[in-house]
Amino acid sequence: MSITHSAPGPAYAALTAVGRVRQHNEDAILCCPRFNLWAVADGMGGHQRGEVASALALKTLQSQIRRGEDLLGAIHGANAAILAEASQDDSQRGMGTTLVAVCFSGADFQLAWVGDSRAYRVGATGIEQLSRDHSWVQAMVDAGRMTPEEANCHPRRNIVTQCLGQADQELQVDQVQGRLGSGELLLLCSDGLTGELSDAEIQQLCASAATLDALVDDLVESANRKGGKDNISCIVLGLVAPAPAEERPRSFLDKLLKPAKS
């Protein structure tokens, strides 16, 4: 499924795909410019339970924001909704989901996440991971027992230490605030993307794409070419200044990542 939008607020495009190995897609994406809200959720639990958890998380997140809840409160509300669903239906026990979500106010943003779905700030010459994985391998890296390079290929790299729907553990939601600058993109994605593509490969695709729609297509296609072992989801967002009336419009990423010389 692909979604694209350009005004008002941040321009964005989004895509979610099943990948080349899985039989169904447990990822979900939320694009809600009305509330300046975007999110990616990566469900888990086997069968269709992950699918239920990710969809319920995003539905509840949007509902909570619509009612005036802040992002942190809305995520805790989504966690409560998953726990309640699992307690009422034995077939849904054990389901959970990661989540990365952003709310914009102009160029300012609030970012929050649980699990190993990620957020990046991407420019023409660099890429910065804004989120920090709640994962077993990240804990090992933080403890000095593993290098980031070893973590990227470790057989336990997919084990998360936090997710929505975990009844036996207090939920930890991490947050950062920032401002998206001229010539930058914000990328939200599931680990189906980052498990296949390096940060450098993601940055290169962002810098070379002609449009946001083409960018999400390129990201997913590249992850599939590298194996597509998991579901793949991504949302890219950026701010565009209106071009002068006499100037011939350039493509979105030309404006964003390759501004005209003064």
PDB file of N, CA, C and O in Angstrom, residues 13-73:
ATOM      1  N   ALA A  13       5.255  10.634   1.952  1.00  0.00           N
ATOM      2  CA  ALA A  13       4.861   9.443   1.204  1.00  0.00           C
ATOM      3  C   ALA A  13       5.103   8.249   2.108  1.00  0.00           C
ATOM      4  O   ALA A  13       5.967   8.291   2.993  1.00  0.00           O
ATOM      5  N   ALA A  14       4.334   7.194   1.919  1.00  0.00           N
ATOM      6  CA  ALA A  14       4.430   6.021   2.782  1.00  0.00           C
ATOM      7  C   ALA A  14       4.168   4.761   1.979  1.00  0.00           C
ATOM      8  O   ALA A  14       3.417   4.771   1.008  1.00  0.00           O
ATOM      9  N   LEU A  15       4.793   3.676   2.411  1.00  0.00           N
ATOM     10  CA  LEU A  15       4.608   2.402   1.731  1.00  0.00           C
ATOM     11  C   LEU A  15       4.833   1.274   2.728  1.00  0.00           C
ATOM     12  O   LEU A  15       5.761   1.320   3.542  1.00  0.00           O
ATOM     13  N   THR A  16       3.982   0.259   2.668  1.00  0.00           N
ATOM     14  CA  THR A  16       4.197  -0.961   3.446  1.00  0.00           C
ATOM     15  C   THR A  16       4.061  -2.152   2.521  1.00  0.00           C
ATOM     16  O   THR A  16       3.209  -2.156   1.622  1.00  0.00           O
ATOM     17  N   ALA A  17       4.914  -3.148   2.717  1.00  0.00           N
ATOM     18  CA  ALA A  17       4.944  -4.308   1.831  1.00  0.00           C
ATOM     19  C   ALA A  17       5.250  -5.557   2.641  1.00  0.00           C
ATOM     20  O   ALA A  17       5.909  -5.503   3.678  1.00  0.00           O
ATOM     21  N   VAL A  18       4.794  -6.699   2.140  1.00  0.00           N
ATOM     22  CA  VAL A  18       4.934  -7.952   2.870  1.00  0.00           C
ATOM     23  C   VAL A  18       6.358  -8.489   2.841  1.00  0.00           C
ATOM     24  O   VAL A  18       6.750  -9.264   3.714  1.00  0.00           O
ATOM     25  N   GLY A  19       7.176  -8.052   1.864  1.00  0.00           N
ATOM     26  CA  GLY A  19       8.513  -8.616   1.698  1.00  0.00           C
ATOM     27  C   GLY A  19       8.472  -9.881   0.854  1.00  0.00           C
ATOM     28  O   GLY A  19       7.455 -10.223   0.252  1.00  0.00           O
ATOM     29  N   ARG A  20       9.583 -10.612   0.826  1.00  0.00           N
ATOM     30  CA  ARG A  20       9.699 -11.764  -0.065  1.00  0.00           C
ATOM     31  C   ARG A  20       9.602 -13.111   0.655  1.00  0.00           C
ATOM     32  O   ARG A  20       9.613 -14.152  -0.001  1.00  0.00           O
ATOM     33  N   VAL A  21       9.486 -13.096   1.988  1.00  0.00           N
ATOM     34  CA  VAL A  21       9.512 -14.350   2.751  1.00  0.00           C
ATOM     35  C   VAL A  21       8.220 -14.568   3.522  1.00  0.00           C
ATOM     36  O   VAL A  21       7.655 -15.669   3.516  1.00  0.00           O
ATOM     37  N   ARG A  22       7.716 -13.537   4.194  1.00  0.00           N
ATOM     38  CA  ARG A  22       6.526 -13.669   5.034  1.00  0.00           C
ATOM     39  C   ARG A  22       5.276 -13.876   4.177  1.00  0.00           C
ATOM     40  O   ARG A  22       5.202 -13.414   3.031  1.00  0.00           O
ATOM     41  N   GLN A  23       4.275 -14.530   4.777  1.00  0.00           N
ATOM     42  CA  GLN A  23       3.031 -14.811   4.071  1.00  0.00           C
ATOM     43  C   GLN A  23       2.009 -13.685   4.206  1.00  0.00           C
ATOM     44  O   GLN A  23       1.126 -13.541   3.381  1.00  0.00           O
ATOM     45  N   HIS A  24       2.109 -12.892   5.294  1.00  0.00           N
ATOM     46  CA  HIS A  24       1.199 -11.765   5.446  1.00  0.00           C
ATOM     47  C   HIS A  24       1.928 -10.629   6.151  1.00  0.00           C
ATOM     48  O   HIS A  24       3.004 -10.815   6.718  1.00  0.00           O
ATOM     49  N   ASN A  25       1.327  -9.454   6.094  1.00  0.00           N
ATOM     50  CA  ASN A  25       1.983  -8.240   6.565  1.00  0.00           C
ATOM     51  C   ASN A  25       1.483  -7.888   7.965  1.00  0.00           C
ATOM     52  O   ASN A  25       0.306  -7.558   8.139  1.00  0.00           O
ATOM     53  N   GLU A  26       2.378  -7.952   8.954  1.00  0.00           N
ATOM     54  CA  GLU A  26       2.034  -7.574  10.319  1.00  0.00           C
ATOM     55  C   GLU A  26       2.404  -6.128  10.632  1.00  0.00           C
ATOM     56  O   GLU A  26       2.142  -5.648  11.736  1.00  0.00           O
ATOM     57  N   ASP A  27       3.012  -5.426   9.679  1.00  0.00           N
ATOM     58  CA  ASP A  27       3.281  -3.995   9.831  1.00  0.00           C
ATOM     59  C   ASP A  27       2.005  -3.196   9.576  1.00  0.00           C
ATOM     60  O   ASP A  27       1.088  -3.660   8.892  1.00  0.00           O
ATOM     61  N   ALA A  28       1.981  -1.977  10.100  1.00  0.00           N
ATOM     62  CA  ALA A  28       0.904  -1.042   9.798  1.00  0.00           C
ATOM     63  C   ALA A  28       1.484   0.365   9.787  1.00  0.00           C
ATOM     64  O   ALA A  28       2.463   0.649  10.487  1.00  0.00           O
ATOM     65  N   ILE A  29       0.898   1.234   8.968  1.00  0.00           N
ATOM     66  CA  ILE A  29       1.340   2.622   8.907  1.00  0.00           C
ATOM     67  C   ILE A  29       0.149   3.542   9.134  1.00  0.00           C
ATOM     68  O   ILE A  29      -0.987   3.210   8.791  1.00  0.00           O
ATOM     69  N   LEU A  30       0.423   4.701   9.727  1.00  0.00           N
ATOM     70  CA  LEU A  30      -0.600   5.709   9.980  1.00  0.00           C
ATOM     71  C   LEU A  30      -0.111   7.045   9.436  1.00  0.00           C
ATOM     72  O   LEU A  30       0.969   7.516   9.816  1.00  0.00           O
ATOM     73  N   CYS A  31      -0.890   7.634   8.552  1.00  0.00           N
ATOM     74  CA  CYS A  31      -0.606   8.959   8.008  1.00  0.00           C
ATOM     75  C   CYS A  31      -1.842   9.814   8.243  1.00  0.00           C
ATOM     76  O   CYS A  31      -2.869   9.609   7.583  1.00  0.00           O
ATOM     77  N   CYS A  32      -1.767  10.732   9.181  1.00  0.00           N
ATOM     78  CA  CYS A  32      -2.925  11.528   9.587  1.00  0.00           C
ATOM     79  C   CYS A  32      -2.538  13.003   9.622  1.00  0.00           C
ATOM     80  O   CYS A  32      -2.319  13.575  10.702  1.00  0.00           O
ATOM     81  N   PRO A  33      -2.442  13.639   8.446  1.00  0.00           N
ATOM     82  CA  PRO A  33      -2.037  15.048   8.420  1.00  0.00           C
ATOM     83  C   PRO A  33      -3.015  15.966   9.144  1.00  0.00           C
ATOM     84  O   PRO A  33      -2.623  17.043   9.600  1.00  0.00           O
ATOM     85  N   ARG A  34      -4.263  15.553   9.270  1.00  0.00           N
ATOM     86  CA  ARG A  34      -5.237  16.378   9.996  1.00  0.00           C
ATOM     87  C   ARG A  34      -4.766  16.659  11.416  1.00  0.00           C
ATOM     88  O   ARG A  34      -4.980  17.752  11.953  1.00  0.00           O
ATOM     89  N   PHE A  35      -4.135  15.678  12.041  1.00  0.00           N
ATOM     90  CA  PHE A  35      -3.620  15.835  13.401  1.00  0.00           C
ATOM     91  C   PHE A  35      -2.098  15.898  13.430  1.00  0.00           C
ATOM     92  O   PHE A  35      -1.491  15.753  14.492  1.00  0.00           O
ATOM     93  N   ASN A  36      -1.469  16.096  12.257  1.00  0.00           N
ATOM     94  CA  ASN A  36      -0.011  16.174  12.148  1.00  0.00           C
ATOM     95  C   ASN A  36       0.662  14.972  12.801  1.00  0.00           C
ATOM     96  O   ASN A  36       1.663  15.092  13.513  1.00  0.00           O
ATOM     97  N   LEU A  37       0.121  13.786  12.520  1.00  0.00           N
ATOM     98  CA  LEU A  37       0.539  12.547  13.173  1.00  0.00           C
ATOM     99  C   LEU A  37       0.886  11.497  12.132  1.00  0.00           C
ATOM    100  O   LEU A  37       0.107  11.247  11.209  1.00  0.00           O
ATOM    101  N   TRP A  38       2.041  10.858  12.323  1.00  0.00           N
ATOM    102  CA  TRP A  38       2.468   9.754  11.452  1.00  0.00           C
ATOM    103  C   TRP A  38       3.097   8.673  12.330  1.00  0.00           C
ATOM    104  O   TRP A  38       3.745   8.987  13.332  1.00  0.00           O
ATOM    105  N   ALA A  39       2.925   7.416  11.950  1.00  0.00           N
ATOM    106  CA  ALA A  39       3.462   6.340  12.782  1.00  0.00           C
ATOM    107  C   ALA A  39       3.644   5.063  11.972  1.00  0.00           C
ATOM    108  O   ALA A  39       2.947   4.823  10.984  1.00  0.00           O
ATOM    109  N   VAL A  40       4.584   4.238  12.428  1.00  0.00           N
ATOM    110  CA  VAL A  40       4.820   2.893  11.897  1.00  0.00           C
ATOM    111  C   VAL A  40       4.784   1.924  13.071  1.00  0.00           C
ATOM    112  O   VAL A  40       5.392   2.181  14.115  1.00  0.00           O
ATOM    113  N   ALA A  41       4.061   0.818  12.906  1.00  0.00           N
ATOM    114  CA  ALA A  41       3.991  -0.232  13.928  1.00  0.00           C
ATOM    115  C   ALA A  41       4.353  -1.563  13.285  1.00  0.00           C
ATOM    116  O   ALA A  41       3.952  -1.857  12.163  1.00  0.00           O
ATOM    117  N   ASP A  42       5.102  -2.375  14.013  1.00  0.00           N
ATOM    118  CA  ASP A  42       5.568  -3.688  13.543  1.00  0.00           C
ATOM    119  C   ASP A  42       5.050  -4.733  14.524  1.00  0.00           C
ATOM    120  O   ASP A  42       5.581  -4.884  15.626  1.00  0.00           O
ATOM    121  N   GLY A  43       3.978  -5.439  14.126  1.00  0.00           N
ATOM    122  CA  GLY A  43       3.323  -6.380  15.023  1.00  0.00           C
ATOM    123  C   GLY A  43       4.080  -7.677  15.181  1.00  0.00           C
ATOM    124  O   GLY A  43       4.878  -8.070  14.323  1.00  0.00           O
ATOM    125  N   MET A  44       3.810  -8.358  16.299  1.00  0.00           N
ATOM    126  CA  MET A  44       4.459  -9.639  16.572  1.00  0.00           C
ATOM    127  C   MET A  44       3.482 -10.515  17.343  1.00  0.00           C
ATOM    128  O   MET A  44       2.513 -10.034  17.933  1.00  0.00           O
ATOM    129  N   GLY A  45       3.733 -11.798  17.312  1.00  0.00           N
ATOM    130  CA  GLY A  45       2.876 -12.718  18.037  1.00  0.00           C
ATOM    131  C   GLY A  45       2.499 -13.943  17.241  1.00  0.00           C
ATOM    132  O   GLY A  45       1.861 -14.853  17.746  1.00  0.00           O
ATOM    133  N   GLY A  46       2.871 -13.971  15.962  1.00  0.00           N
ATOM    134  CA  GLY A  46       2.563 -15.141  15.145  1.00  0.00           C
ATOM    135  C   GLY A  46       1.139 -15.151  14.637  1.00  0.00           C
ATOM    136  O   GLY A  46       0.267 -14.447  15.143  1.00  0.00           O
ATOM    137  N   HIS A  47       0.895 -15.977  13.637  1.00  0.00           N
ATOM    138  CA  HIS A  47      -0.415 -16.090  12.989  1.00  0.00           C
ATOM    139  C   HIS A  47      -0.876 -14.680  12.596  1.00  0.00           C
ATOM    140  O   HIS A  47      -0.160 -13.966  11.925  1.00  0.00           O
ATOM    141  N   GLN A  48      -2.064 -14.264  13.031  1.00  0.00           N
ATOM    142  CA  GLN A  48      -2.523 -12.919  12.694  1.00  0.00           C
ATOM    143  C   GLN A  48      -2.539 -12.007  13.917  1.00  0.00           C
ATOM    144  O   GLN A  48      -3.059 -10.895  13.854  1.00  0.00           O
ATOM    145  N   ARG A  49      -1.941 -12.436  15.016  1.00  0.00           N
ATOM    146  CA  ARG A  49      -1.984 -11.626  16.224  1.00  0.00           C
ATOM    147  C   ARG A  49      -1.170 -10.343  16.080  1.00  0.00           C
ATOM    148  O   ARG A  49      -1.569  -9.289  16.568  1.00  0.00           O
ATOM    149  N   GLY A  50      -0.029 -10.427  15.414  1.00  0.00           N
ATOM    150  CA  GLY A  50       0.766  -9.225  15.199  1.00  0.00           C
ATOM    151  C   GLY A  50       0.029  -8.212  14.354  1.00  0.00           C
ATOM    152  O   GLY A  50       0.119  -6.996  14.585  1.00  0.00           O
ATOM    153  N   GLU A  51      -0.689  -8.705  13.375  1.00  0.00           N
ATOM    154  CA  GLU A  51      -1.490  -7.844  12.512  1.00  0.00           C
ATOM    155  C   GLU A  51      -2.544  -7.098  13.321  1.00  0.00           C
ATOM    156  O   GLU A  51      -2.772  -5.897  13.125  1.00  0.00           O
ATOM    157  N   VAL A  52      -3.185  -7.811  14.231  1.00  0.00           N
ATOM    158  CA  VAL A  52      -4.207  -7.201  15.087  1.00  0.00           C
ATOM    159  C   VAL A  52      -3.573  -6.156  15.997  1.00  0.00           C
ATOM    160  O   VAL A  52      -4.093  -5.046  16.160  1.00  0.00           O
ATOM    161  N   ALA A  53      -2.422  -6.477  16.595  1.00  0.00           N
ATOM    162  CA  ALA A  53      -1.780  -5.565  17.544  1.00  0.00           C
ATOM    163  C   ALA A  53      -1.339  -4.269  16.873  1.00  0.00           C
ATOM    164  O   ALA A  53      -1.560  -3.173  17.415  1.00  0.00           O
ATOM    165  N   SER A  54      -0.707  -4.361  15.707  1.00  0.00           N
ATOM    166  CA  SER A  54      -0.222  -3.138  15.045  1.00  0.00           C
ATOM    167  C   SER A  54      -1.384  -2.263  14.583  1.00  0.00           C
ATOM    168  O   SER A  54      -1.343  -1.031  14.731  1.00  0.00           O
ATOM    169  N   ALA A  55      -2.427  -2.884  14.045  1.00  0.00           N
ATOM    170  CA  ALA A  55      -3.588  -2.110  13.596  1.00  0.00           C
ATOM    171  C   ALA A  55      -4.300  -1.453  14.775  1.00  0.00           C
ATOM    172  O   ALA A  55      -4.696  -0.276  14.703  1.00  0.00           O
ATOM    173  N   LEU A  56      -4.461  -2.193  15.869  1.00  0.00           N
ATOM    174  CA  LEU A  56      -5.126  -1.645  17.047  1.00  0.00           C
ATOM    175  C   LEU A  56      -4.306  -0.517  17.665  1.00  0.00           C
ATOM    176  O   LEU A  56      -4.863   0.499  18.111  1.00  0.00           O
ATOM    177  N   ALA A  57      -2.988  -0.668  17.687  1.00  0.00           N
ATOM    178  CA  ALA A  57      -2.129   0.382  18.231  1.00  0.00           C
ATOM    179  C   ALA A  57      -2.307   1.691  17.475  1.00  0.00           C
ATOM    180  O   ALA A  57      -2.453   2.762  18.085  1.00  0.00           O
ATOM    181  N   LEU A  58      -2.326   1.621  16.160  1.00  0.00           N
ATOM    182  CA  LEU A  58      -2.424   2.851  15.371  1.00  0.00           C
ATOM    183  C   LEU A  58      -3.833   3.437  15.418  1.00  0.00           C
ATOM    184  O   LEU A  58      -4.005   4.659  15.452  1.00  0.00           O
ATOM    185  N   LYS A  59      -4.838   2.581  15.436  1.00  0.00           N
ATOM    186  CA  LYS A  59      -6.212   3.070  15.571  1.00  0.00           C
ATOM    187  C   LYS A  59      -6.388   3.813  16.890  1.00  0.00           C
ATOM    188  O   LYS A  59      -6.982   4.902  16.946  1.00  0.00           O
ATOM    189  N   THR A  60      -5.870   3.235  17.975  1.00  0.00           N
ATOM    190  CA  THR A  60      -5.997   3.863  19.287  1.00  0.00           C
ATOM    191  C   THR A  60      -5.154   5.122  19.384  1.00  0.00           C
ATOM    192  O   THR A  60      -5.584   6.131  19.962  1.00  0.00           O
ATOM    193  N   LEU A  61      -3.956   5.095  18.812  1.00  0.00           N
ATOM    194  CA  LEU A  61      -3.087   6.271  18.805  1.00  0.00           C
ATOM    195  C   LEU A  61      -3.801   7.461  18.172  1.00  0.00           C
ATOM    196  O   LEU A  61      -3.833   8.563  18.734  1.00  0.00           O
ATOM    197  N   GLN A  62      -4.393   7.237  17.001  1.00  0.00           N
ATOM    198  CA  GLN A  62      -5.097   8.321  16.318  1.00  0.00           C
ATOM    199  C   GLN A  62      -6.289   8.801  17.141  1.00  0.00           C
ATOM    200  O   GLN A  62      -6.527  10.013  17.255  1.00  0.00           O
ATOM    201  N   SER A  63      -7.035   7.869  17.704  1.00  0.00           N
ATOM    202  CA  SER A  63      -8.207   8.230  18.499  1.00  0.00           C
ATOM    203  C   SER A  63      -7.814   9.065  19.712  1.00  0.00           C
ATOM    204  O   SER A  63      -8.471  10.063  20.049  1.00  0.00           O
ATOM    205  N   GLN A  64      -6.722   8.684  20.382  1.00  0.00           N
ATOM    206  CA  GLN A  64      -6.267   9.407  21.560  1.00  0.00           C
ATOM    207  C   GLN A  64      -5.795  10.817  21.200  1.00  0.00           C
ATOM    208  O   GLN A  64      -6.086  11.779  21.923  1.00  0.00           O
ATOM    209  N   ILE A  65      -5.069  10.953  20.114  1.00  0.00           N
ATOM    210  CA  ILE A  65      -4.611  12.281  19.674  1.00  0.00           C
ATOM    211  C   ILE A  65      -5.808  13.146  19.287  1.00  0.00           C
ATOM    212  O   ILE A  65      -5.863  14.346  19.614  1.00  0.00           O
ATOM    213  N   ARG A  66      -6.785  12.560  18.616  1.00  0.00           N
ATOM    214  CA  ARG A  66      -7.990  13.307  18.230  1.00  0.00           C
ATOM    215  C   ARG A  66      -8.718  13.842  19.456  1.00  0.00           C
ATOM    216  O   ARG A  66      -9.299  14.929  19.421  1.00  0.00           O
ATOM    217  N   ARG A  67      -8.667  13.104  20.550  1.00  0.00           N
ATOM    218  CA  ARG A  67      -9.344  13.521  21.780  1.00  0.00           C
ATOM    219  C   ARG A  67      -8.526  14.530  22.582  1.00  0.00           C
ATOM    220  O   ARG A  67      -8.954  14.976  23.645  1.00  0.00           O
ATOM    221  N   GLY A  68      -7.333  14.877  22.099  1.00  0.00           N
ATOM    222  CA  GLY A  68      -6.527  15.894  22.759  1.00  0.00           C
ATOM    223  C   GLY A  68      -5.410  15.371  23.625  1.00  0.00           C
ATOM    224  O   GLY A  68      -4.718  16.152  24.289  1.00  0.00           O
ATOM    225  N   GLU A  69      -5.185  14.058  23.618  1.00  0.00           N
ATOM    226  CA  GLU A  69      -4.101  13.466  24.408  1.00  0.00           C
ATOM    227  C   GLU A  69      -2.759  13.818  23.766  1.00  0.00           C
ATOM    228  O   GLU A  69      -2.662  14.011  22.555  1.00  0.00           O
ATOM    229  N   ASP A  70      -1.713  13.948  24.590  1.00  0.00           N
ATOM    230  CA  ASP A  70      -0.388  14.157  24.018  1.00  0.00           C
ATOM    231  C   ASP A  70       0.166  12.828  23.512  1.00  0.00           C
ATOM    232  O   ASP A  70      -0.424  11.762  23.737  1.00  0.00           O
ATOM    233  N   LEU A  71       1.310  12.890  22.832  1.00  0.00           N
ATOM    234  CA  LEU A  71       1.824  11.691  22.168  1.00  0.00           C
ATOM    235  C   LEU A  71       2.170  10.602  23.173  1.00  0.00           C
ATOM    236  O   LEU A  71       1.847   9.423  22.953  1.00  0.00           O
ATOM    237  N   LEU A  72       2.802  10.958  24.281  1.00  0.00           N
ATOM    238  CA  LEU A  72       3.167   9.960  25.278  1.00  0.00           C
ATOM    239  C   LEU A  72       1.920   9.289  25.852  1.00  0.00           C
ATOM    240  O   LEU A  72       1.848   8.059  25.963  1.00  0.00           O
ATOM    241  N   GLY A  73       0.922  10.086  26.197  1.00  0.00           N
ATOM    242  CA  GLY A  73      -0.305   9.524  26.728  1.00  0.00           C
ATOM    243  C   GLY A  73      -1.026   8.649  25.728  1.00  0.00           C
ATOM    244  O   GLY A  73      -1.615   7.616  26.089  1.00  0.00           O
TER     245      GLY A  73
END
